Amino acid sequence: MFTVNAPVEKTIELDNHIYLLKIYCPEIASKVNPGEFLNIRVSKSMYPLLRRPFSVCDVEGEYIFIMFNVFGEGTKILSRKHKGDLIDIIGPLGHGFNLEGDYDTALIVGGGLGAAPFPLVTKKIGSKKNIKTFIGGRTHKDVITYGLKNISVSTDDGSMGTKGTVVALLNKNIESIKSEKVKMFACGPTAMLKSIKTFCEENKLECEVSTECAMACGFGICQGCPIESAEHSEKYLLVCKDGPVFNVKDVVI
Ligand SMILES: Cc1cc2nc3c(=O)[nH]c(=O)nc-3n(C[C@H](O)[C@H](O)[C@H](O)COP(=O)(O)OP(=O)(O)OC[C@H]3O[C@@H](n4cnc5c(N)ncnc54)[C@H](O)[C@@H]3O)c2cc1C
Ligand code: FES
């Protein structure tokens, strides 16, 4: 884990108002695993006080990328960064995806900004396994395909791809999914991850999910990011330290 002041190289605004921040950070670029995250202090002032967590979206040489939409003050400030601005980052943090294993096809499933960790997952898998990607959004504006490959899309309103949820789309493709040895990697809103858990239980699929919650310290000190363990009721795991990626069987979503 490093604490760095890393310079912005560029801020890229994609078509659908999603931002990519390219940051020069050789320390983290050389160490980060897919699914790990950064805890970023967006401003030198006291507000916003807490750091904001972001998945490492991609790595190119000595550069790292994060992807975000403007939700509140933190992401608004980040979207206005310019080349040369320094960003205070702690990372890489948490446990990422385990891309190893006895499977032939990686089934990547992202909902909205849940697509953020998957360009790096896609890059790291490379040609070692087949990749099938399922991306869902409420409308076409939420569909993010940057850095992904072999993509099927669903939208709740039918404005792009198949109408319905991404889990409904997985169900439509269940025969082809089951005909291969797959491992699923999923990230998205809690409601989506809940349905993914049920889908994987019903179809006996291996799956890792990247979970989200509000965070403070980002590395296990404040106890502010609990998620219930599926193994022992009343036992809590920490999203920042034990996750954010968990085997879907290990957590209550
Ligand atoms: C491990 C981890 C990885 C993450 N990776 C990413 C990432 O790669 N890209 C990314 O954009 N976000 C990611 N997030 C979420 C990100 O931390 C929040 O989007 C960010 O903190 C928002 O800060 P803000 O100050 O702009 O908004 P805040 O002021 O904190 O929130 C403003 C409003 O927006 C809502 N809001 C905040 N975040 C979200 C969200 N993600 N979805 C829907 N509503 C939201 C809040 O509930 C609030 O109502 C991640 C979170 C975790 C825990
Ligand atoms: S954010 Fe502090 S323990 Fe997880």
XYZ file of N, CA and C and ligand atoms in Angstrom:
816
model
N 0.841 -1.206 0.000
C 0.000 0.000 0.000
C 0.876 1.256 0.000
N 0.582 2.182 -0.885
C 1.353 3.425 -0.980
C 0.454 4.626 -0.668
N 1.070 5.676 -0.158
C 0.375 6.967 -0.102
C 1.156 7.885 -1.030
N 0.490 8.343 -2.063
C 1.206 9.124 -3.079
C 0.436 10.388 -3.448
N 1.165 11.371 -3.929
C 0.572 12.530 -4.583
C 0.883 12.372 -6.055
N -0.083 11.912 -6.804
C 0.192 11.527 -8.191
C -0.418 12.543 -9.161
N 0.334 12.925 -10.203
C -0.186 13.935 -11.136
C -1.183 13.386 -12.157
N -2.221 14.152 -12.393
C -3.183 13.816 -13.451
C -2.496 14.001 -14.798
N -2.690 13.045 -15.695
C -2.171 13.177 -17.056
C -3.267 13.771 -17.948
N -4.472 13.186 -17.832
C -5.616 13.798 -18.541
C -6.947 13.368 -17.953
N -7.940 14.177 -18.195
C -9.314 13.833 -17.826
C -10.060 13.619 -19.131
N -10.644 12.441 -19.270
C -11.334 12.114 -20.522
C -12.820 12.002 -20.213
N -13.651 12.713 -20.971
C -15.094 12.568 -20.778
C -15.636 11.699 -21.907
N -16.172 10.535 -21.551
C -16.743 9.644 -22.563
C -18.094 10.201 -23.011
N -18.670 9.622 -24.087
C -19.919 10.128 -24.680
C -21.024 10.325 -23.649
N -21.145 9.342 -22.732
C -22.292 9.384 -21.819
C -21.968 10.062 -20.482
N -21.076 11.056 -20.522
C -20.711 11.844 -19.330
C -20.065 11.019 -18.239
N -19.458 9.925 -18.624
C -18.642 9.155 -17.697
C -17.218 9.690 -17.850
N -16.534 9.843 -16.714
C -15.177 10.385 -16.752
C -14.147 9.294 -16.520
N -13.026 9.445 -17.219
C -11.860 8.601 -16.983
C -10.734 9.541 -16.590
N -10.099 9.232 -15.467
C -8.966 10.044 -15.043
C -7.709 9.210 -15.222
N -6.791 9.729 -16.037
C -5.529 9.029 -16.270
C -4.479 9.678 -15.365
N -3.860 8.869 -14.514
C -2.971 9.401 -13.474
C -1.607 8.712 -13.591
N -0.539 9.515 -13.501
C 0.808 8.934 -13.550
C 1.149 8.403 -12.163
N 1.262 7.092 -12.046
C 1.487 6.519 -10.725
C 2.177 5.154 -10.856
N 3.491 5.181 -11.139
C 4.194 3.914 -11.388
C 4.139 2.946 -10.213
N 4.130 3.492 -8.968
C 4.120 2.604 -7.793
C 2.896 1.702 -7.834
N 1.720 2.325 -8.017
C 0.472 1.549 -7.987
C 0.296 0.761 -9.291
N 0.679 1.361 -10.406
C 0.510 0.684 -11.705
C 1.218 -0.669 -11.720
N 2.361 -0.753 -11.044
C 3.125 -1.997 -11.109
C 2.648 -3.030 -10.084
N 1.827 -2.605 -9.150
C 1.442 -3.526 -8.063
C -0.030 -3.942 -8.095
N -0.866 -3.134 -8.731
C -2.314 -3.338 -8.553
C -2.819 -4.605 -9.249
N -3.739 -5.298 -8.572
C -4.439 -6.437 -9.169
C -5.867 -6.021 -9.493
N -6.460 -6.656 -10.515
C -7.824 -6.278 -10.910
C -8.805 -6.415 -9.746
N -9.638 -5.405 -9.562
C -10.641 -5.420 -8.482
C -10.171 -4.703 -7.233
N -8.884 -4.383 -7.152
C -8.413 -3.605 -6.005
C -8.790 -2.134 -6.213
N -8.713 -1.367 -5.131
C -9.207 0.010 -5.241
C -8.241 1.017 -4.623
N -8.569 2.290 -4.858
C -7.792 3.415 -4.330
C -8.699 4.208 -3.406
N -8.148 4.787 -2.352
C -8.940 5.708 -1.536
C -8.363 7.098 -1.774
N -9.187 7.966 -2.343
C -8.688 9.234 -2.880
C -9.199 10.421 -2.075
N -8.281 11.275 -1.677
C -8.666 12.560 -1.076
C -8.799 13.539 -2.237
N -10.030 13.967 -2.490
C -10.269 14.705 -3.733
C -9.833 16.159 -3.661
N -9.689 16.675 -2.406
C -9.376 18.094 -2.276
C -8.499 18.322 -1.049
N -7.700 19.358 -1.103
C -6.834 19.684 0.043
C -7.639 20.337 1.157
N -8.830 20.874 0.820
C -9.624 21.553 1.846
C -10.298 20.520 2.748
N -10.966 20.989 3.816
C -11.589 20.078 4.775
C -12.851 19.415 4.194
N -13.365 19.946 3.095
C -14.586 19.390 2.525
C -14.365 18.974 1.080
N -14.713 17.771 0.682
C -15.241 16.703 1.508
C -14.133 16.093 2.376
N -14.482 15.793 3.627
C -13.485 15.343 4.583
C -12.985 13.931 4.277
N -13.928 13.049 3.975
C -13.553 11.642 3.790
C -12.992 11.386 2.402
N -12.067 10.435 2.350
C -11.583 9.977 1.043
C -12.715 9.251 0.324
N -12.600 9.149 -0.987
C -13.595 8.446 -1.793
C -12.933 7.234 -2.450
N -13.577 6.043 -2.326
C -12.988 4.846 -2.934
C -13.347 4.684 -4.423
N -12.364 4.297 -5.222
C -12.574 4.030 -6.656
C -11.779 2.807 -7.075
N -12.400 1.941 -7.856
C -11.701 0.792 -8.424
C -10.630 1.284 -9.385
N -9.547 0.547 -9.476
C -8.603 0.827 -10.565
C -9.227 0.226 -11.820
N -9.513 1.098 -12.764
C -10.249 0.685 -13.960
C -9.307 0.056 -14.991
N -8.121 0.658 -15.114
C -7.199 0.177 -16.148
C -5.777 0.604 -15.787
N -4.818 -0.059 -16.413
C -3.413 0.304 -16.259
C -2.784 0.323 -17.652
N -2.038 1.400 -17.935
C -1.256 1.455 -19.190
C 0.148 1.874 -18.815
N 1.090 0.939 -18.852
C 2.459 1.268 -18.454
C 2.494 1.799 -17.035
N 2.961 3.032 -16.877
C 3.090 3.612 -15.532
C 1.864 4.443 -15.136
N 0.811 4.362 -15.960
C -0.408 5.131 -15.690
C -1.529 4.236 -15.163
N -2.321 4.797 -14.244
C -3.532 4.110 -13.805
C -4.736 4.965 -14.206
N -5.889 4.303 -14.326
C -7.122 5.009 -14.694
C -8.191 4.724 -13.642
N -8.992 5.745 -13.320
C -10.239 5.490 -12.604
C -11.391 5.997 -13.462
N -12.557 5.398 -13.248
C -13.745 5.757 -14.035
C -14.859 6.143 -13.062
N -15.563 7.226 -13.357
C -16.631 7.637 -12.448
C -17.656 8.516 -13.163
N -18.790 8.666 -12.492
C -19.821 9.588 -12.926
C -19.896 10.666 -11.857
N -20.426 11.828 -12.165
C -20.548 12.847 -11.117
C -21.809 12.558 -10.295
N -21.593 12.174 -9.034
C -22.711 11.923 -8.110
C -22.862 13.069 -7.121
N -21.756 13.441 -6.480
C -21.782 14.461 -5.435
C -20.529 15.312 -5.525
N -20.191 15.960 -4.419
C -19.101 16.922 -4.416
C -17.763 16.280 -4.796
N -17.521 15.079 -4.248
C -16.224 14.425 -4.486
C -15.977 14.168 -5.962
N -16.938 13.578 -6.618
C -16.755 13.256 -8.034
C -16.823 14.523 -8.902
N -17.549 15.559 -8.419
C -17.561 16.827 -9.175
C -16.143 17.419 -9.178
N -15.506 17.401 -8.008
C -14.138 17.953 -7.919
C -13.191 17.141 -8.802
N -13.331 15.823 -8.745
C -12.438 14.977 -9.563
C -12.611 15.248 -11.060
N -13.876 15.498 -11.466
C -14.139 15.693 -12.901
C -13.492 16.979 -13.422
N -13.098 17.880 -12.491
C -12.508 19.172 -12.909
C -11.001 19.193 -12.795
N -10.402 18.037 -12.563
C -8.930 17.989 -12.468
C -8.315 18.184 -13.853
N -7.153 18.831 -13.848
C -6.442 19.091 -15.102
C -5.064 18.459 -15.068
N -4.462 18.378 -16.236
C -3.100 17.842 -16.341
C -2.188 18.541 -15.321
N -1.462 17.723 -14.559
C -0.510 18.281 -13.592
C -1.072 18.421 -12.189
N -2.399 18.459 -12.025
C -2.969 18.522 -10.664
C -2.563 17.256 -9.912
N -2.207 17.426 -8.635
C -1.782 16.266 -7.848
C -2.977 15.661 -7.122
N -3.028 14.338 -7.114
C -4.123 13.659 -6.421
C -3.536 12.801 -5.301
N -4.108 12.973 -4.107
C -3.639 12.260 -2.914
C -4.331 10.882 -2.861
N -3.528 9.854 -3.071
C -4.096 8.498 -3.223
C -3.481 7.556 -2.204
N -4.318 6.722 -1.589
C -3.820 5.558 -0.850
C -4.241 4.329 -1.652
N -3.285 3.442 -1.910
C -3.641 2.236 -2.660
C -2.409 1.470 -3.089
N -2.560 0.347 -3.722
C -3.828 -0.336 -3.952
C -4.331 -0.988 -2.671
N -5.666 -1.026 -2.520
C -6.290 -1.525 -1.291
C -7.218 -2.710 -1.595
N -7.412 -3.520 -0.550
C -8.406 -4.598 -0.618
C -7.943 -5.823 -1.372
N -8.887 -6.749 -1.492
C -8.653 -7.986 -2.254
C -9.421 -7.917 -3.558
N -8.739 -8.197 -4.635
C -9.365 -8.127 -5.954
C -9.887 -9.481 -6.408
N -10.121 -9.592 -7.715
C -10.639 -10.826 -8.318
C -9.523 -11.859 -8.433
N -9.881 -13.127 -8.198
C -8.943 -14.226 -8.448
C -9.220 -14.765 -9.857
N -8.354 -14.379 -10.781
C -8.600 -14.731 -12.188
C -8.103 -16.133 -12.527
N -7.372 -16.738 -11.563
C -6.877 -18.095 -11.803
C -8.035 -19.068 -11.628
N -7.806 -20.319 -11.966
C -8.828 -21.323 -11.664
C -9.162 -22.184 -12.848
N -9.956 -23.214 -12.530
C -10.290 -24.220 -13.520
C -11.573 -23.806 -14.257
N -11.426 -22.858 -15.150
C -12.574 -22.442 -15.976
C -12.066 -22.058 -17.355
N -12.959 -22.157 -18.339
C -12.555 -21.823 -19.711
C -13.030 -20.428 -20.115
N -14.187 -20.027 -19.558
C -14.771 -18.745 -19.977
C -15.029 -17.850 -18.774
N -14.497 -16.646 -18.833
C -14.789 -15.642 -17.809
C -16.072 -14.938 -18.218
N -17.053 -14.988 -17.322
C -18.330 -14.333 -17.573
C -18.313 -13.039 -16.772
N -18.094 -11.934 -17.459
C -17.997 -10.634 -16.774
C -19.377 -9.976 -16.800
N -19.847 -9.565 -15.630
C -21.189 -8.966 -15.560
C -21.109 -7.632 -14.824
N -21.474 -6.560 -15.512
C -21.393 -5.227 -14.906
C -22.719 -4.502 -15.022
N -23.096 -3.825 -13.949
C -24.299 -2.990 -13.979
C -23.903 -1.542 -13.791
N -24.216 -0.665 -14.745
C -23.869 0.760 -14.648
C -22.376 0.930 -14.431
N -22.023 1.748 -13.416
C -20.597 1.988 -13.150
C -19.892 0.773 -12.557
N -20.656 -0.278 -12.297
C -20.062 -1.566 -11.912
C -19.143 -2.106 -13.000
N -19.198 -1.518 -14.179
C -18.269 -1.928 -15.248
C -16.846 -1.448 -14.961
N -16.692 -0.528 -13.989
C -15.395 0.150 -13.808
C -14.188 -0.775 -13.610
N -14.265 -1.846 -12.820
C -13.035 -2.646 -12.657
C -12.724 -3.569 -13.838
N -13.640 -3.676 -14.821
C -13.502 -4.760 -15.790
C -12.559 -4.527 -16.975
N -12.228 -3.284 -17.346
C -11.173 -3.151 -18.363
C -9.865 -3.808 -17.912
N -9.509 -3.636 -16.634
C -8.263 -4.254 -16.155
C -8.411 -5.779 -16.048
N -9.586 -6.242 -15.640
C -9.836 -7.692 -15.609
C -9.669 -8.257 -17.023
N -10.296 -7.585 -17.994
C -10.245 -8.036 -19.398
C -8.804 -8.071 -19.898
N -8.050 -7.013 -19.546
C -6.653 -6.935 -19.985
C -5.813 -8.051 -19.360
N -6.005 -8.298 -18.065
C -5.193 -9.316 -17.367
C -5.531 -10.720 -17.841
N -6.797 -10.979 -18.149
C -7.156 -12.311 -18.658
C -6.574 -12.486 -20.052
N -6.569 -11.415 -20.838
C -5.983 -11.437 -22.180
C -6.561 -12.573 -23.003
N -5.672 -13.406 -23.548
C -6.168 -14.521 -24.364
C -6.074 -15.846 -23.601
N -5.851 -15.756 -22.268
C -5.715 -17.010 -21.487
C -7.044 -17.760 -21.383
N -8.149 -17.034 -21.383
C -9.491 -17.644 -21.283
C -10.383 -16.944 -22.296
N -11.532 -17.592 -22.600
C -12.562 -16.868 -23.356
C -13.191 -15.835 -22.429
N -13.673 -14.769 -23.032
C -14.371 -13.763 -22.221
C -15.733 -13.476 -22.854
N -16.782 -13.524 -22.015
C -18.101 -13.038 -22.450
C -18.531 -11.984 -21.455
N -18.931 -10.824 -21.971
C -19.258 -9.707 -21.084
C -20.736 -9.333 -21.224
N -21.404 -9.216 -20.106
C -22.813 -8.794 -20.076
C -22.902 -7.489 -19.309
N -23.375 -6.450 -19.994
C -23.437 -5.124 -19.379
C -24.892 -4.647 -19.338
N -25.310 -4.210 -18.156
C -26.680 -3.710 -18.008
C -26.700 -2.263 -17.561
N -27.768 -1.560 -17.920
C -27.952 -0.180 -17.460
C -29.435 0.133 -17.412
N -29.767 1.239 -16.734
C -31.184 1.625 -16.733
C -31.576 2.075 -18.136
N -30.708 2.916 -18.758
C -30.943 3.353 -20.138
C -29.600 3.237 -20.879
N -29.600 3.572 -22.168
C -28.363 3.497 -22.961
C -27.275 4.397 -22.366
N -27.694 5.459 -21.627
C -26.703 6.391 -21.071
C -25.871 5.739 -19.970
N -26.394 4.668 -19.374
C -25.658 3.996 -18.283
C -24.800 2.840 -18.785
N -24.832 2.592 -20.089
C -24.106 1.428 -20.612
C -22.657 1.822 -20.895
N -21.734 1.163 -20.207
C -20.309 1.486 -20.353
C -19.605 0.286 -20.977
N -18.973 0.525 -22.127
C -18.323 -0.584 -22.822
C -16.813 -0.372 -22.947
N -16.315 0.730 -22.396
C -14.887 1.070 -22.495
C -14.007 -0.107 -22.018
N -13.072 -0.514 -22.845
C -12.072 -1.513 -22.453
C -12.599 -2.932 -22.334
N -13.829 -3.172 -22.785
C -14.434 -4.503 -22.646
C -14.499 -5.192 -23.998
N -14.719 -6.517 -23.983
C -14.857 -7.186 -25.275
C -15.944 -8.262 -25.231
N -16.398 -8.616 -26.427
C -17.439 -9.645 -26.586
C -18.661 -9.323 -25.717
N -19.271 -8.172 -25.995
C -20.256 -7.587 -25.076
C -21.702 -7.821 -25.520
N -22.542 -8.250 -24.580
C -23.993 -8.251 -24.773
C -24.565 -7.218 -23.817
N -25.575 -6.469 -24.299
C -26.090 -5.338 -23.507
C -27.573 -5.534 -23.197
N -27.952 -5.124 -22.000
C -29.386 -5.012 -21.683
C -29.640 -3.643 -21.067
N -30.840 -3.118 -21.308
C -31.245 -1.883 -20.609
C -32.666 -2.062 -20.092
N -32.926 -1.461 -18.936
C -34.260 -1.600 -18.328
C -35.339 -1.056 -19.257
N -35.010 0.057 -19.973
C -36.036 0.686 -20.818
C -35.960 0.244 -22.287
N -35.049 -0.662 -22.608
C -34.963 -1.168 -23.990
C -34.306 -0.202 -24.955
N -33.682 0.904 -24.451
C -33.095 1.885 -25.374
C -31.792 1.381 -26.005
N -31.255 0.284 -25.495
C -30.067 -0.319 -26.115
C -30.058 -1.809 -25.751
N -29.719 -2.643 -26.699
C -29.634 -4.088 -26.434
C -30.992 -4.679 -26.086
N -30.949 -5.757 -25.286
C -32.188 -6.458 -24.911
C -32.889 -5.708 -23.779
N -34.220 -5.618 -23.858
C -34.954 -4.917 -22.798
C -35.035 -5.814 -21.560
N -34.710 -5.233 -20.403
C -34.792 -5.990 -19.146
C -33.493 -5.877 -18.373
N -33.414 -6.616 -17.285
C -32.204 -6.529 -16.456
C -31.107 -7.409 -17.038
N -29.902 -7.182 -16.546
C -28.772 -7.972 -17.042
C -28.907 -9.422 -16.574
N -29.555 -9.644 -15.426
C -29.740 -11.029 -14.960
C -30.780 -11.735 -15.833
N -31.790 -11.003 -16.292
C -32.752 -11.592 -17.238
C -32.019 -11.991 -18.524
N -31.070 -11.163 -18.932
C -30.291 -11.480 -20.142
C -29.421 -12.729 -19.920
N -28.847 -12.846 -18.724
C -28.077 -14.055 -18.403
C -28.994 -15.282 -18.470
N -30.205 -15.135 -17.919
C -31.151 -16.261 -17.945
C -31.494 -16.666 -19.374
N -31.616 -15.662 -20.269
C -31.914 -15.970 -21.678
C -30.796 -16.769 -22.322
N -29.579 -16.562 -21.813
C -28.399 -17.209 -22.410
C -27.925 -18.408 -21.590
N -28.787 -18.908 -20.720
C -28.337 -19.897 -19.749
C -27.824 -21.197 -20.415
N -28.453 -21.597 -21.529
C -28.005 -22.854 -22.156
C -26.567 -22.725 -22.625
N -26.255 -21.623 -23.298
C -24.880 -21.449 -23.792
C -23.917 -21.245 -22.617
N -24.369 -20.569 -21.558
C -23.499 -20.368 -20.391
C -23.166 -21.716 -19.760
N -24.186 -22.557 -19.641
C -23.980 -23.841 -18.955
C -23.195 -24.840 -19.802
N -23.107 -24.573 -21.114
C -22.387 -25.515 -21.982
C -20.875 -25.332 -21.856
N -20.450 -24.305 -21.120
C -19.008 -24.075 -20.949
C -18.664 -24.085 -19.468
N -17.363 -24.248 -19.182
C -16.908 -24.173 -17.792
C -16.649 -22.700 -17.496
N -17.565 -22.069 -16.758
C -17.461 -20.623 -16.592
C -17.153 -20.235 -15.146
N -16.574 -19.063 -15.006
C -16.485 -18.419 -13.706
C -16.979 -16.990 -13.904
N -17.867 -16.563 -13.007
C -18.438 -15.230 -13.183
C -17.721 -14.204 -12.299
N -17.585 -13.000 -12.848
C -17.019 -11.861 -12.105
C -18.042 -10.732 -12.238
N -18.609 -10.293 -11.110
C -19.715 -9.332 -11.205
C -19.485 -8.122 -10.320
N -19.989 -6.973 -10.799
C -19.921 -5.735 -10.017
C -21.086 -4.849 -10.458
N -21.770 -4.278 -9.489
C -22.903 -3.425 -9.833
C -23.685 -3.080 -8.588
N -24.872 -2.492 -8.776
C -25.686 -2.112 -7.616
C -26.084 -3.335 -6.793
N -26.392 -3.097 -5.515
C -26.698 -4.200 -4.596
C -27.848 -5.068 -5.110
N -28.889 -4.432 -5.671
C -30.032 -5.219 -6.165
C -29.573 -6.192 -7.251
N -28.666 -5.747 -8.100
C -28.153 -6.633 -9.153
C -27.339 -7.777 -8.546
N -26.501 -7.440 -7.556
C -25.652 -8.482 -6.952
C -26.498 -9.526 -6.212
N -27.608 -9.069 -5.618
C -28.548 -9.988 -4.960
C -29.086 -11.001 -5.987
N -29.533 -10.502 -7.148
C -30.065 -11.415 -8.176
C -28.965 -12.303 -8.733
N -27.745 -11.765 -8.827
C -26.619 -12.569 -9.314
C -26.378 -13.741 -8.355
N -26.468 -13.461 -7.066
C -26.235 -14.521 -6.067
C -27.268 -15.646 -6.257
N -28.537 -15.259 -6.404
C -29.593 -16.260 -6.611
C -29.347 -17.025 -7.915
N -29.018 -16.277 -8.976
C -28.770 -16.897 -10.289
C -27.638 -17.932 -10.198
N -26.576 -17.578 -9.481
C -25.419 -18.483 -9.387
C -25.733 -19.686 -8.506
N -26.530 -19.472 -7.458
C -26.937 -20.617 -6.616
C -27.800 -21.573 -7.432
N -28.775 -21.012 -8.148
C -29.701 -21.864 -8.919
C -28.970 -22.646 -10.005
N -27.951 -22.017 -10.592
C -27.274 -22.651 -11.724
C -25.899 -23.224 -11.367
N -25.596 -23.212 -10.074
C -24.353 -23.796 -9.551
C -23.120 -23.248 -10.289
N -23.037 -21.911 -10.324
C -21.914 -21.266 -10.998
C -20.963 -20.659 -9.970
N -19.677 -20.765 -10.236
C -18.664 -20.078 -9.423
C -18.769 -18.585 -9.690
N -18.710 -17.779 -8.670
C -18.841 -16.339 -8.911
C -18.150 -15.524 -7.837
N -17.456 -14.492 -8.274
C -16.912 -13.493 -7.347
C -17.611 -12.170 -7.618
N -17.967 -11.472 -6.532
C -18.649 -10.184 -6.686
C -17.832 -9.085 -6.026
N -17.821 -7.919 -6.661
C -17.202 -6.755 -6.052
C -18.307 -5.929 -5.408
N -18.207 -5.746 -4.083
C -19.275 -5.088 -3.332
C -18.902 -3.626 -3.076
N -19.910 -2.833 -2.752
C -19.679 -1.404 -2.485
C -20.346 -0.980 -1.200
N -19.754 -0.088 -0.479
C -20.427 0.562 0.644
C -19.653 1.834 0.966
N -20.250 2.676 1.813
C -19.542 3.899 2.194
C -18.313 3.501 3.004
N -17.231 4.216 2.818
C -15.993 3.887 3.522
C -15.383 5.124 4.147
N -14.528 4.887 5.150
C -13.748 5.997 5.694
C -12.268 5.686 5.485
N -11.676 4.882 6.392
C -10.223 4.691 6.305
C -9.804 3.925 5.046
N -10.536 2.871 4.702
C -10.202 2.076 3.508
C -9.249 0.929 3.763
N -8.776 0.776 5.026
C -7.855 -0.356 5.254
C -8.022 -1.033 6.625
N -9.266 -1.080 7.107
C -9.545 -1.970 8.236
C -9.442 -1.369 9.622
N -9.292 -0.060 9.747
C -9.114 0.536 11.075
C -10.448 0.990 11.679
N -11.282 1.651 10.893
C -12.465 2.324 11.479
C -13.665 1.398 11.661
N -13.634 0.220 11.071
C -14.748 -0.755 11.162
C -16.035 -0.202 10.539
N -15.872 0.731 9.623
C -17.055 1.420 9.083
C -17.653 0.805 7.830
N -17.216 -0.383 7.435
C -17.700 -0.918 6.155
C -18.072 -2.394 6.280
N -18.950 -2.737 7.255
C -19.238 -4.160 7.471
C -20.138 -4.769 6.404
N -19.922 -6.061 6.151
C -20.845 -6.840 5.311
C -21.018 -8.184 6.025
N -22.254 -8.661 6.053
C -22.533 -9.873 6.837
C -21.910 -11.102 6.177
N -21.282 -11.917 7.020
C -20.695 -13.162 6.527
C -21.794 -14.208 6.367
N -21.746 -14.973 5.292
C -22.774 -15.999 5.078
C -22.492 -17.229 5.931
N -21.258 -17.355 6.336
C -20.861 -18.573 7.046
C -21.325 -18.554 8.497
N -21.051 -17.448 9.195
C -21.454 -17.351 10.591
C -22.369 -16.142 10.705
N -23.647 -16.382 11.075
C -24.497 -15.205 11.248
C -23.929 -14.424 12.437
N -24.146 -13.166 12.449
C -23.616 -12.234 13.459
C -22.126 -11.966 13.287
N -21.497 -12.580 12.283
C -20.099 -12.219 12.048
C -20.063 -11.293 10.827
N -19.269 -10.248 10.931
C -19.179 -9.293 9.827
C -17.769 -9.284 9.251
N -17.721 -9.165 7.950
C -16.444 -8.978 7.268
C -16.346 -7.492 6.921
N -15.140 -7.035 6.601
C -14.968 -5.634 6.210
C -14.799 -5.554 4.690
N -15.620 -4.711 4.072
C -15.550 -4.588 2.602
C -14.165 -4.114 2.179
N -13.573 -3.183 2.951
C -12.296 -2.602 2.495
C -11.129 -3.566 2.637
N -11.176 -4.428 3.657
C -10.007 -5.262 3.955
C -10.209 -6.709 3.486
N -11.387 -7.269 3.770
C -11.667 -8.653 3.364
C -12.143 -8.689 1.916
N -12.701 -7.599 1.437
C -13.174 -7.447 0.061
C -12.335 -6.397 -0.618
N -12.862 -5.606 -1.556
C -14.286 -5.537 -1.882
C -14.793 -6.747 -2.665
N -13.846 -7.613 -3.145
C -14.290 -8.763 -3.929
C -14.410 -9.968 -2.997
N -15.569 -10.624 -3.048
C -15.812 -11.822 -2.254
C -16.324 -12.928 -3.169
N -16.084 -14.183 -2.741
C -16.827 -15.269 -3.360
C -18.286 -15.043 -2.964
N -19.188 -15.102 -3.915
C -20.588 -14.745 -3.637
C -21.183 -15.619 -2.530
N -20.609 -16.830 -2.354
C -21.127 -17.743 -1.314
C -20.785 -17.248 0.086
N -19.775 -16.398 0.200
C -19.251 -16.045 1.524
C -19.959 -14.868 2.192
N -20.811 -14.158 1.446
C -21.418 -12.948 2.020
C -22.935 -12.932 1.833
N -23.595 -12.233 2.755
C -25.040 -11.998 2.622
C -25.191 -10.666 1.896
N -25.879 -10.703 0.768
C -26.026 -9.444 0.003
C -27.464 -8.941 0.162
C -14.511 -0.446 -3.274
C -15.282 0.630 -3.995
C -14.981 0.905 -5.316
C -15.680 1.907 -5.987
N -15.359 2.140 -7.286
C -15.996 3.125 -7.951
C -15.655 3.409 -9.303
O -14.762 2.796 -9.889
N -16.327 4.414 -9.927
C -17.332 5.120 -9.281
O -17.908 6.028 -9.886
N -17.674 4.865 -8.025
C -17.021 3.895 -7.340
N -17.348 3.653 -6.041
C -18.344 4.510 -5.411
C -17.675 5.852 -5.123
O -16.861 5.732 -3.983
C -18.738 6.905 -4.946
O -19.328 7.106 -6.214
C -18.133 8.218 -4.490
O -17.763 8.080 -3.143
C -19.103 9.336 -4.654
O -18.534 10.473 -4.019
P -19.221 11.888 -4.150
O -18.576 12.763 -3.143
O -19.228 12.334 -5.563
O -20.722 11.601 -3.778
P -21.360 11.649 -2.319
O -21.467 13.057 -1.868
O -20.659 10.675 -1.453
O -22.812 11.131 -2.688
C -23.742 11.995 -3.363
C -25.027 11.229 -3.632
O -24.808 10.270 -4.652
C -25.106 8.967 -4.157
N -24.084 8.074 -4.672
C -22.780 8.090 -4.318
N -22.131 7.126 -4.967
C -23.045 6.471 -5.717
C -22.985 5.373 -6.600
N -21.848 4.721 -6.847
N -24.132 4.979 -7.224
C -25.297 5.628 -7.007
N -25.417 6.688 -6.171
C -24.322 7.091 -5.523
C -25.051 9.082 -2.640
O -25.885 8.126 -2.008
C -25.543 10.489 -2.411
O -26.933 10.532 -2.426
C -16.689 2.652 -5.340
C -16.988 2.380 -3.993
C -16.302 1.377 -3.330
C -16.626 1.080 -1.902
S -13.410 1.734 5.692
Fe -12.458 1.693 7.656
S -12.575 -0.400 8.193
Fe -13.330 -0.360 6.164
